[in-house]
Amino acid sequence: MDDHHGHHDMGGEPGGGPIDQTGHDYALWEKRVDALLMLLSNPSRALVRVDELRRGIESIGPSAYEELTYYERWITSISNVLIERGVYTSDELGRKMAEIETREESAR
Amino acid sequence: MSDSHGGHDHAPPPGHDGPLTYYQLKEIAVRELLIEKSVFTADDVRREVEKMDQRTPAKGAAVVARAWTDPAYKERLLENGTAACEEMGLDMGQTYYLVAVENTESVHNAIVCTLCSCYPRTLIGLPPDWYKSRAYRTRIVREPRAVLAEFGLELPESTVIRVHDSTADMRYMVLPRRPDGTGDMSEEELAALVTRDCMIGVAVPTAETVAS
């Protein structure tokens, strides 16, 4: 690959292989990630613009880009932009995730 | 596949019975933090998901059927896709410009977003997984005829194939050709012939198509 374009810029790259036409129905958590972006990108909030989402997705690195599913890339990018913007800190996020994990484990 | 990542397996994530993945946890945490900080409410999120569920290919199919039956509308659609869709009562948001590309006897169109997944979601809903796949994004611009054949669409060599690469700000929909033998059909019956794949351009409607 030429180094003037990023990993995401894959149009015309060789080795694509056959197209897997089986899809999956989007899970609720995936729809919620999409909903978060719709709400955050709304001009009334403008906290994560579509171009910022894309910049975040395009900067996660080639191996993570391939490894993560579509909405896994989105939530990674959305959260990174929100931290950059100071909406919350990475400490707050870490505490919140730990709290939810404990809560969900005890609920199962 | 690593323990906390979705890995290469694009199967649906586990439901509420299994442990949450790292990214599912992150989604819940981000959502709850934003609700606590009054950026939006839980109800806003619920309504946004509902709106998404209401965006189906039937919206785009209605636009196509109108264009097939009303030549003046078709002209407006090709001139300004966004305005023509709004005219049909569709909420196009403020986010992108829609361009309708018309299939003719000699030209067939297909759409892609080589960079990511841009798609006319207000007209067709969320894109299928394959639209976002490396295989489709890399190949449709290099060997469209072979890719279309994989989808079961064999086009004569004489047909020109145009592939339109979308951006976040400018997205395409294919206006398919009205199938022969549909002269007596109502607009509603015509709309039922138009599937999602016809508007992406990996299929063409036929008089027998059953809308999925």
mmCIF file of C-alpha atoms in Angstrom:
data_model
loop_
_atom_site.group_PDB
_atom_site.id
_atom_site.type_symbol
_atom_site.label_atom_id
_atom_site.label_comp_id
_atom_site.label_asym_id
_atom_site.label_seq_id
_atom_site.Cartn_x
_atom_site.Cartn_y
_atom_site.Cartn_z
ATOM 1 C CA MET A 1 0.000 0.000 0.000
ATOM 2 C CA ASP A 2 1.214 3.511 -0.755
ATOM 3 C CA ASP A 3 1.841 5.373 2.441
ATOM 4 C CA HIS A 4 -0.062 8.464 1.378
ATOM 5 C CA HIS A 5 -3.379 6.937 2.292
ATOM 6 C CA GLY A 6 -4.669 5.339 5.452
ATOM 7 C CA HIS A 7 -5.639 1.775 6.132
ATOM 8 C CA HIS A 8 -9.348 2.603 5.927
ATOM 9 C CA ASP A 9 -8.892 3.958 2.386
ATOM 10 C CA MET A 10 -9.104 0.534 0.780
ATOM 11 C CA GLY A 11 -10.925 1.067 -2.516
ATOM 12 C CA GLY A 12 -9.233 -0.993 -5.255
ATOM 13 C CA GLU A 13 -6.819 -2.751 -2.900
ATOM 14 C CA PRO A 14 -6.106 -6.339 -4.010
ATOM 15 C CA GLY A 15 -6.977 -9.469 -2.087
ATOM 16 C CA GLY A 16 -10.536 -8.665 -1.110
ATOM 17 C CA GLY A 17 -11.784 -12.234 -1.528
ATOM 18 C CA PRO A 18 -15.373 -13.325 -2.012
ATOM 19 C CA ILE A 19 -18.107 -11.213 -0.445
ATOM 20 C CA ASP A 20 -19.832 -12.794 2.525
ATOM 21 C CA GLN A 21 -23.459 -11.884 1.927
ATOM 22 C CA THR A 22 -24.778 -13.264 5.186
ATOM 23 C CA GLY A 23 -25.692 -10.410 7.472
ATOM 24 C CA HIS A 24 -26.787 -10.144 11.048
ATOM 25 C CA ASP A 25 -29.594 -8.243 12.653
ATOM 26 C CA TYR A 26 -28.209 -5.353 14.596
ATOM 27 C CA ALA A 27 -28.165 -5.960 18.344
ATOM 28 C CA LEU A 28 -29.722 -3.399 20.662
ATOM 29 C CA TRP A 29 -26.304 -2.285 21.931
ATOM 30 C CA GLU A 30 -25.209 -1.617 18.332
ATOM 31 C CA LYS A 31 -28.331 0.439 17.652
ATOM 32 C CA ARG A 32 -27.630 2.362 20.832
ATOM 33 C CA VAL A 33 -24.101 3.190 19.708
ATOM 34 C CA ASP A 34 -25.600 4.501 16.485
ATOM 35 C CA ALA A 35 -28.196 6.448 18.484
ATOM 36 C CA LEU A 36 -25.435 8.006 20.636
ATOM 37 C CA LEU A 37 -23.725 9.346 17.535
ATOM 38 C CA MET A 38 -27.007 10.697 16.132
ATOM 39 C CA LEU A 39 -27.687 12.530 19.394
ATOM 40 C CA LEU A 40 -24.119 13.771 19.895
ATOM 41 C CA SER A 41 -23.705 14.948 16.296
ATOM 42 C CA ASN A 42 -27.014 16.811 16.329
ATOM 43 C CA PRO A 43 -26.214 20.507 15.846
ATOM 44 C CA SER A 44 -27.969 21.276 19.146
ATOM 45 C CA ARG A 45 -25.153 19.399 20.930
ATOM 46 C CA ALA A 46 -22.329 19.123 18.362
ATOM 47 C CA LEU A 47 -20.170 17.098 20.758
ATOM 48 C CA VAL A 48 -19.039 14.443 18.260
ATOM 49 C CA ARG A 49 -19.284 15.535 14.649
ATOM 50 C CA VAL A 50 -19.290 12.948 11.879
ATOM 51 C CA ASP A 51 -15.831 14.030 10.749
ATOM 52 C CA GLU A 52 -14.540 13.591 14.299
ATOM 53 C CA LEU A 53 -16.064 10.111 14.433
ATOM 54 C CA ARG A 54 -14.270 9.276 11.206
ATOM 55 C CA ARG A 55 -10.962 10.705 12.384
ATOM 56 C CA GLY A 56 -11.294 8.612 15.539
ATOM 57 C CA ILE A 57 -12.053 5.447 13.561
ATOM 58 C CA GLU A 58 -9.245 6.072 11.093
ATOM 59 C CA SER A 59 -6.685 6.568 13.853
ATOM 60 C CA ILE A 60 -7.229 3.339 15.801
ATOM 61 C CA GLY A 61 -4.493 1.553 13.844
ATOM 62 C CA PRO A 62 -4.686 -1.107 11.122
ATOM 63 C CA SER A 63 -4.768 -4.159 13.393
ATOM 64 C CA ALA A 64 -7.502 -2.819 15.679
ATOM 65 C CA TYR A 65 -9.402 -1.621 12.599
ATOM 66 C CA GLU A 66 -9.500 -5.186 11.285
ATOM 67 C CA GLU A 67 -10.079 -6.814 14.651
ATOM 68 C CA LEU A 68 -12.928 -4.686 15.956
ATOM 69 C CA THR A 69 -16.458 -5.040 14.647
ATOM 70 C CA TYR A 70 -18.101 -1.998 13.091
ATOM 71 C CA TYR A 71 -19.851 -0.618 16.159
ATOM 72 C CA GLU A 72 -16.902 -1.532 18.375
ATOM 73 C CA ARG A 73 -14.907 0.924 16.253
ATOM 74 C CA TRP A 74 -17.656 3.498 16.625
ATOM 75 C CA ILE A 75 -17.935 3.368 20.425
ATOM 76 C CA THR A 76 -14.140 3.507 20.696
ATOM 77 C CA SER A 77 -14.023 6.634 18.555
ATOM 78 C CA ILE A 78 -17.051 8.311 20.160
ATOM 79 C CA SER A 79 -15.635 7.840 23.644
ATOM 80 C CA ASN A 80 -12.175 9.066 22.634
ATOM 81 C CA VAL A 81 -13.647 12.249 21.161
ATOM 82 C CA LEU A 82 -15.747 12.843 24.303
ATOM 83 C CA ILE A 83 -12.643 12.475 26.495
ATOM 84 C CA GLU A 84 -10.661 14.833 24.223
ATOM 85 C CA ARG A 85 -13.474 17.334 24.469
ATOM 86 C CA GLY A 86 -13.495 17.056 28.278
ATOM 87 C CA VAL A 87 -17.090 15.827 28.528
ATOM 88 C CA TYR A 88 -15.763 13.181 30.935
ATOM 89 C CA THR A 89 -12.316 11.923 31.895
ATOM 90 C CA SER A 90 -10.871 8.502 31.194
ATOM 91 C CA ASP A 91 -10.859 7.934 34.994
ATOM 92 C CA GLU A 92 -14.586 8.580 35.147
ATOM 93 C CA LEU A 93 -15.142 6.194 32.280
ATOM 94 C CA GLY A 94 -13.015 3.486 33.899
ATOM 95 C CA ARG A 95 -14.892 3.815 37.200
ATOM 96 C CA LYS A 96 -18.218 3.713 35.426
ATOM 97 C CA MET A 97 -17.301 0.607 33.462
ATOM 98 C CA ALA A 98 -16.155 -1.168 36.636
ATOM 99 C CA GLU A 99 -19.360 -0.177 38.393
ATOM 100 C CA ILE A 100 -21.500 -1.519 35.539
ATOM 101 C CA GLU A 101 -19.522 -4.747 35.341
ATOM 102 C CA THR A 102 -20.111 -5.381 39.054
ATOM 103 C CA ARG A 103 -23.772 -4.472 38.737
ATOM 104 C CA GLU A 104 -24.302 -6.748 35.732
ATOM 105 C CA GLU A 105 -22.446 -9.650 37.326
ATOM 106 C CA SER A 106 -24.576 -9.523 40.453
ATOM 107 C CA ALA A 107 -27.722 -9.297 38.313
ATOM 108 C CA ARG A 108 -26.921 -12.533 36.476
ATOM 109 C CA MET B 1 -10.048 -14.228 19.054
ATOM 110 C CA SER B 2 -8.992 -12.375 22.177
ATOM 111 C CA ASP B 3 -11.081 -12.654 25.308
ATOM 112 C CA SER B 4 -12.517 -9.171 25.460
ATOM 113 C CA HIS B 5 -12.736 -8.232 21.800
ATOM 114 C CA GLY B 6 -15.239 -9.170 19.136
ATOM 115 C CA GLY B 7 -12.301 -10.418 17.087
ATOM 116 C CA HIS B 8 -12.832 -11.510 13.506
ATOM 117 C CA ASP B 9 -16.066 -13.166 14.451
ATOM 118 C CA HIS B 10 -18.766 -10.791 13.346
ATOM 119 C CA ALA B 11 -21.545 -12.909 14.802
ATOM 120 C CA PRO B 12 -24.073 -11.095 16.955
ATOM 121 C CA PRO B 13 -22.713 -10.363 20.399
ATOM 122 C CA PRO B 14 -24.092 -12.388 23.292
ATOM 123 C CA GLY B 15 -27.424 -11.359 24.728
ATOM 124 C CA HIS B 16 -28.100 -10.536 28.319
ATOM 125 C CA ASP B 17 -27.385 -14.072 29.458
ATOM 126 C CA GLY B 18 -23.680 -14.016 28.697
ATOM 127 C CA PRO B 19 -21.068 -11.683 30.118
ATOM 128 C CA LEU B 20 -20.913 -8.303 28.405
ATOM 129 C CA THR B 21 -18.038 -7.658 26.047
ATOM 130 C CA TYR B 22 -15.640 -4.814 26.768
ATOM 131 C CA TYR B 23 -17.299 -2.699 24.077
ATOM 132 C CA GLN B 24 -20.830 -3.403 25.290
ATOM 133 C CA LEU B 25 -19.707 -2.286 28.755
ATOM 134 C CA LYS B 26 -18.223 0.836 27.217
ATOM 135 C CA GLU B 27 -21.464 1.640 25.400
ATOM 136 C CA ILE B 28 -23.464 1.387 28.638
ATOM 137 C CA ALA B 29 -20.885 3.460 30.539
ATOM 138 C CA VAL B 30 -20.766 6.230 27.910
ATOM 139 C CA ARG B 31 -24.558 6.348 27.706
ATOM 140 C CA GLU B 32 -24.996 6.490 31.493
ATOM 141 C CA LEU B 33 -22.285 9.143 31.937
ATOM 142 C CA LEU B 34 -23.927 11.333 29.301
ATOM 143 C CA ILE B 35 -27.360 10.919 30.892
ATOM 144 C CA GLU B 36 -25.899 11.802 34.332
ATOM 145 C CA LYS B 37 -24.315 14.889 32.800
ATOM 146 C CA SER B 38 -27.646 15.896 31.216
ATOM 147 C CA VAL B 39 -26.263 15.763 27.675
ATOM 148 C CA PHE B 40 -29.414 13.817 26.785
ATOM 149 C CA THR B 41 -31.992 11.631 28.500
ATOM 150 C CA ALA B 42 -32.590 7.894 28.427
ATOM 151 C CA ASP B 43 -35.779 8.688 26.566
ATOM 152 C CA ASP B 44 -33.834 10.522 23.850
ATOM 153 C CA VAL B 45 -31.793 7.364 23.257
ATOM 154 C CA ARG B 46 -34.883 5.162 23.178
ATOM 155 C CA ARG B 47 -36.599 7.446 20.665
ATOM 156 C CA GLU B 48 -33.500 7.573 18.456
ATOM 157 C CA VAL B 49 -33.420 3.746 18.326
ATOM 158 C CA GLU B 50 -37.131 3.735 17.443
ATOM 159 C CA LYS B 51 -36.559 6.221 14.632
ATOM 160 C CA MET B 52 -33.810 3.994 13.293
ATOM 161 C CA ASP B 53 -36.088 0.958 13.351
ATOM 162 C CA GLN B 54 -38.604 2.906 11.278
ATOM 163 C CA ARG B 55 -36.077 3.630 8.510
ATOM 164 C CA THR B 56 -36.569 0.732 6.115
ATOM 165 C CA PRO B 57 -36.084 0.208 2.376
ATOM 166 C CA ALA B 58 -39.834 0.843 1.993
ATOM 167 C CA LYS B 59 -39.056 4.577 2.255
ATOM 168 C CA GLY B 60 -36.668 4.490 -0.674
ATOM 169 C CA ALA B 61 -38.954 2.142 -2.611
ATOM 170 C CA ALA B 62 -41.769 4.710 -2.363
ATOM 171 C CA VAL B 63 -39.448 7.353 -3.838
ATOM 172 C CA VAL B 64 -38.495 5.015 -6.704
ATOM 173 C CA ALA B 65 -42.127 4.123 -7.460
ATOM 174 C CA ARG B 66 -43.079 7.800 -7.520
ATOM 175 C CA ALA B 67 -40.243 8.505 -9.958
ATOM 176 C CA TRP B 68 -41.456 5.652 -12.174
ATOM 177 C CA THR B 69 -45.002 6.981 -12.328
ATOM 178 C CA ASP B 70 -44.455 10.747 -12.308
ATOM 179 C CA PRO B 71 -41.934 12.027 -14.894
ATOM 180 C CA ALA B 72 -41.873 15.513 -13.383
ATOM 181 C CA TYR B 73 -41.046 14.019 -9.968
ATOM 182 C CA LYS B 74 -38.286 11.915 -11.509
ATOM 183 C CA GLU B 75 -36.784 15.046 -13.004
ATOM 184 C CA ARG B 76 -36.841 16.744 -9.608
ATOM 185 C CA LEU B 77 -35.319 13.654 -7.957
ATOM 186 C CA LEU B 78 -32.406 13.572 -10.399
ATOM 187 C CA GLU B 79 -31.973 17.325 -10.069
ATOM 188 C CA ASN B 80 -31.990 17.477 -6.247
ATOM 189 C CA GLY B 81 -32.368 14.164 -4.435
ATOM 190 C CA THR B 82 -32.589 15.650 -0.963
ATOM 191 C CA ALA B 83 -35.422 18.040 -1.845
ATOM 192 C CA ALA B 84 -37.331 15.369 -3.780
ATOM 193 C CA CYS B 85 -37.188 12.976 -0.814
ATOM 194 C CA GLU B 86 -38.301 15.708 1.568
ATOM 195 C CA GLU B 87 -41.189 16.343 -0.802
ATOM 196 C CA MET B 88 -42.257 12.731 -0.094
ATOM 197 C CA GLY B 89 -42.355 13.562 3.608
ATOM 198 C CA LEU B 90 -39.010 11.963 4.465
ATOM 199 C CA ASP B 91 -36.944 13.566 7.190
ATOM 200 C CA MET B 92 -33.530 13.787 5.552
ATOM 201 C CA GLY B 93 -31.903 15.564 8.473
ATOM 202 C CA GLN B 94 -29.328 18.246 7.816
ATOM 203 C CA THR B 95 -26.442 15.907 7.479
ATOM 204 C CA TYR B 96 -25.966 14.992 3.836
ATOM 205 C CA TYR B 97 -26.810 15.643 0.227
ATOM 206 C CA LEU B 98 -28.553 12.815 -1.612
ATOM 207 C CA VAL B 99 -27.801 12.113 -5.255
ATOM 208 C CA ALA B 100 -30.037 9.721 -7.208
ATOM 209 C CA VAL B 101 -28.310 7.978 -10.122
ATOM 210 C CA GLU B 102 -30.495 6.543 -12.851
ATOM 211 C CA ASN B 103 -30.108 3.155 -14.477
ATOM 212 C CA THR B 104 -30.835 3.206 -18.202
ATOM 213 C CA GLU B 105 -30.789 0.673 -20.986
ATOM 214 C CA SER B 106 -27.061 1.195 -21.423
ATOM 215 C CA VAL B 107 -25.843 2.282 -17.952
ATOM 216 C CA HIS B 108 -26.022 0.446 -14.643
ATOM 217 C CA ASN B 109 -25.084 2.150 -11.364
ATOM 218 C CA ALA B 110 -23.873 0.763 -8.051
ATOM 219 C CA ILE B 111 -22.926 2.529 -4.834
ATOM 220 C CA VAL B 112 -20.167 1.981 -2.285
ATOM 221 C CA CYS B 113 -18.322 3.818 0.449
ATOM 222 C CA THR B 114 -14.721 2.719 0.020
ATOM 223 C CA LEU B 115 -13.628 4.683 3.090
ATOM 224 C CA CYS B 116 -16.187 3.324 5.529
ATOM 225 C CA SER B 117 -19.948 2.868 5.342
ATOM 226 C CA CYS B 118 -21.695 6.015 4.094
ATOM 227 C CA TYR B 119 -25.139 4.999 2.907
ATOM 228 C CA PRO B 120 -28.507 6.650 2.270
ATOM 229 C CA ARG B 121 -29.789 5.464 5.637
ATOM 230 C CA THR B 122 -32.836 7.722 5.740
ATOM 231 C CA LEU B 123 -34.064 5.926 2.610
ATOM 232 C CA ILE B 124 -32.894 2.337 3.132
ATOM 233 C CA GLY B 125 -32.112 1.972 6.841
ATOM 234 C CA LEU B 126 -28.789 0.748 8.186
ATOM 235 C CA PRO B 127 -26.439 -0.866 5.651
ATOM 236 C CA PRO B 128 -26.015 -4.645 5.445
ATOM 237 C CA ASP B 129 -22.780 -6.078 6.837
ATOM 238 C CA TRP B 130 -21.359 -6.841 3.388
ATOM 239 C CA TYR B 131 -21.644 -3.181 2.344
ATOM 240 C CA LYS B 132 -19.155 -2.359 5.109
ATOM 241 C CA SER B 133 -16.894 -5.335 4.395
ATOM 242 C CA ARG B 134 -13.333 -5.140 3.122
ATOM 243 C CA ALA B 135 -14.234 -7.473 0.246
ATOM 244 C CA TYR B 136 -17.016 -5.258 -1.138
ATOM 245 C CA ARG B 137 -15.206 -1.966 -0.535
ATOM 246 C CA THR B 138 -11.981 -3.067 -2.189
ATOM 247 C CA ARG B 139 -13.459 -4.993 -5.130
ATOM 248 C CA ILE B 140 -16.557 -3.151 -6.342
ATOM 249 C CA VAL B 141 -14.415 -0.304 -7.699
ATOM 250 C CA ARG B 142 -11.863 -2.640 -9.296
ATOM 251 C CA GLU B 143 -14.021 -5.395 -10.771
ATOM 252 C CA PRO B 144 -17.656 -4.320 -10.517
ATOM 253 C CA ARG B 145 -18.864 -6.760 -13.159
ATOM 254 C CA ALA B 146 -17.489 -9.734 -11.241
ATOM 255 C CA VAL B 147 -18.859 -8.442 -7.944
ATOM 256 C CA LEU B 148 -22.334 -7.924 -9.396
ATOM 257 C CA ALA B 149 -22.207 -11.450 -10.843
ATOM 258 C CA GLU B 150 -21.477 -12.725 -7.326
ATOM 259 C CA PHE B 151 -24.738 -11.125 -6.275
ATOM 260 C CA GLY B 152 -26.454 -12.922 -9.155
ATOM 261 C CA LEU B 153 -26.597 -9.915 -11.455
ATOM 262 C CA GLU B 154 -25.080 -10.778 -14.835
ATOM 263 C CA LEU B 155 -24.921 -7.699 -17.043
ATOM 264 C CA PRO B 156 -24.167 -7.739 -20.773
ATOM 265 C CA GLU B 157 -20.661 -6.620 -21.720
ATOM 266 C CA SER B 158 -22.250 -3.708 -23.570
ATOM 267 C CA THR B 159 -23.693 -2.262 -20.347
ATOM 268 C CA VAL B 160 -21.590 0.504 -18.849
ATOM 269 C CA ILE B 161 -21.205 0.086 -15.087
ATOM 270 C CA ARG B 162 -20.721 3.214 -12.990
ATOM 271 C CA VAL B 163 -19.687 2.838 -9.356
ATOM 272 C CA HIS B 164 -20.317 5.852 -7.124
ATOM 273 C CA ASP B 165 -18.107 6.268 -4.065
ATOM 274 C CA SER B 166 -20.019 7.991 -1.260
ATOM 275 C CA THR B 167 -18.786 10.420 1.340
ATOM 276 C CA ALA B 168 -20.360 11.383 4.652
ATOM 277 C CA ASP B 169 -21.674 14.554 3.043
ATOM 278 C CA MET B 170 -22.779 13.182 -0.328
ATOM 279 C CA ARG B 171 -24.535 9.845 -0.597
ATOM 280 C CA TYR B 172 -26.073 8.050 -3.529
ATOM 281 C CA MET B 173 -29.111 5.931 -4.222
ATOM 282 C CA VAL B 174 -29.661 3.997 -7.426
ATOM 283 C CA LEU B 175 -32.870 4.717 -9.311
ATOM 284 C CA PRO B 176 -33.469 1.345 -10.972
ATOM 285 C CA ARG B 177 -35.259 0.872 -14.301
ATOM 286 C CA ARG B 178 -38.943 0.118 -14.143
ATOM 287 C CA PRO B 179 -39.324 -3.544 -15.130
ATOM 288 C CA ASP B 180 -41.178 -4.515 -18.293
ATOM 289 C CA GLY B 181 -44.677 -5.856 -17.831
ATOM 290 C CA THR B 182 -45.565 -3.511 -14.964
ATOM 291 C CA GLY B 183 -47.664 -1.068 -16.977
ATOM 292 C CA ASP B 184 -50.850 -1.802 -15.060
ATOM 293 C CA MET B 185 -49.357 -1.686 -11.575
ATOM 294 C CA SER B 186 -50.234 0.934 -9.000
ATOM 295 C CA GLU B 187 -47.556 2.998 -7.301
ATOM 296 C CA GLU B 188 -47.854 0.791 -4.200
ATOM 297 C CA GLU B 189 -47.498 -2.391 -6.237
ATOM 298 C CA LEU B 190 -44.462 -0.949 -7.990
ATOM 299 C CA ALA B 191 -42.875 0.036 -4.685
ATOM 300 C CA ALA B 192 -43.166 -3.582 -3.540
ATOM 301 C CA LEU B 193 -40.844 -4.595 -6.407
ATOM 302 C CA VAL B 194 -38.010 -2.382 -5.179
ATOM 303 C CA THR B 195 -35.648 -4.002 -2.698
ATOM 304 C CA ARG B 196 -32.736 -2.594 -0.716
ATOM 305 C CA ASP B 197 -30.262 -4.275 -3.067
ATOM 306 C CA CYS B 198 -31.912 -2.630 -6.097
ATOM 307 C CA MET B 199 -31.202 0.779 -4.558
ATOM 308 C CA ILE B 200 -27.576 -0.184 -3.821
ATOM 309 C CA GLY B 201 -27.306 -1.448 -7.376
ATOM 310 C CA VAL B 202 -26.344 -5.086 -6.748
ATOM 311 C CA ALA B 203 -29.742 -6.225 -8.006
ATOM 312 C CA VAL B 204 -32.415 -5.031 -10.414
ATOM 313 C CA PRO B 205 -36.153 -5.214 -9.849
ATOM 314 C CA THR B 206 -38.214 -7.615 -11.899
ATOM 315 C CA ALA B 207 -41.981 -7.868 -12.245
ATOM 316 C CA GLU B 208 -41.821 -10.876 -9.913
ATOM 317 C CA THR B 209 -39.574 -9.370 -7.227
ATOM 318 C CA VAL B 210 -40.992 -9.826 -3.784
ATOM 319 C CA ALA B 211 -39.843 -7.013 -1.530
ATOM 320 C CA SER B 212 -37.958 -8.354 1.464
#
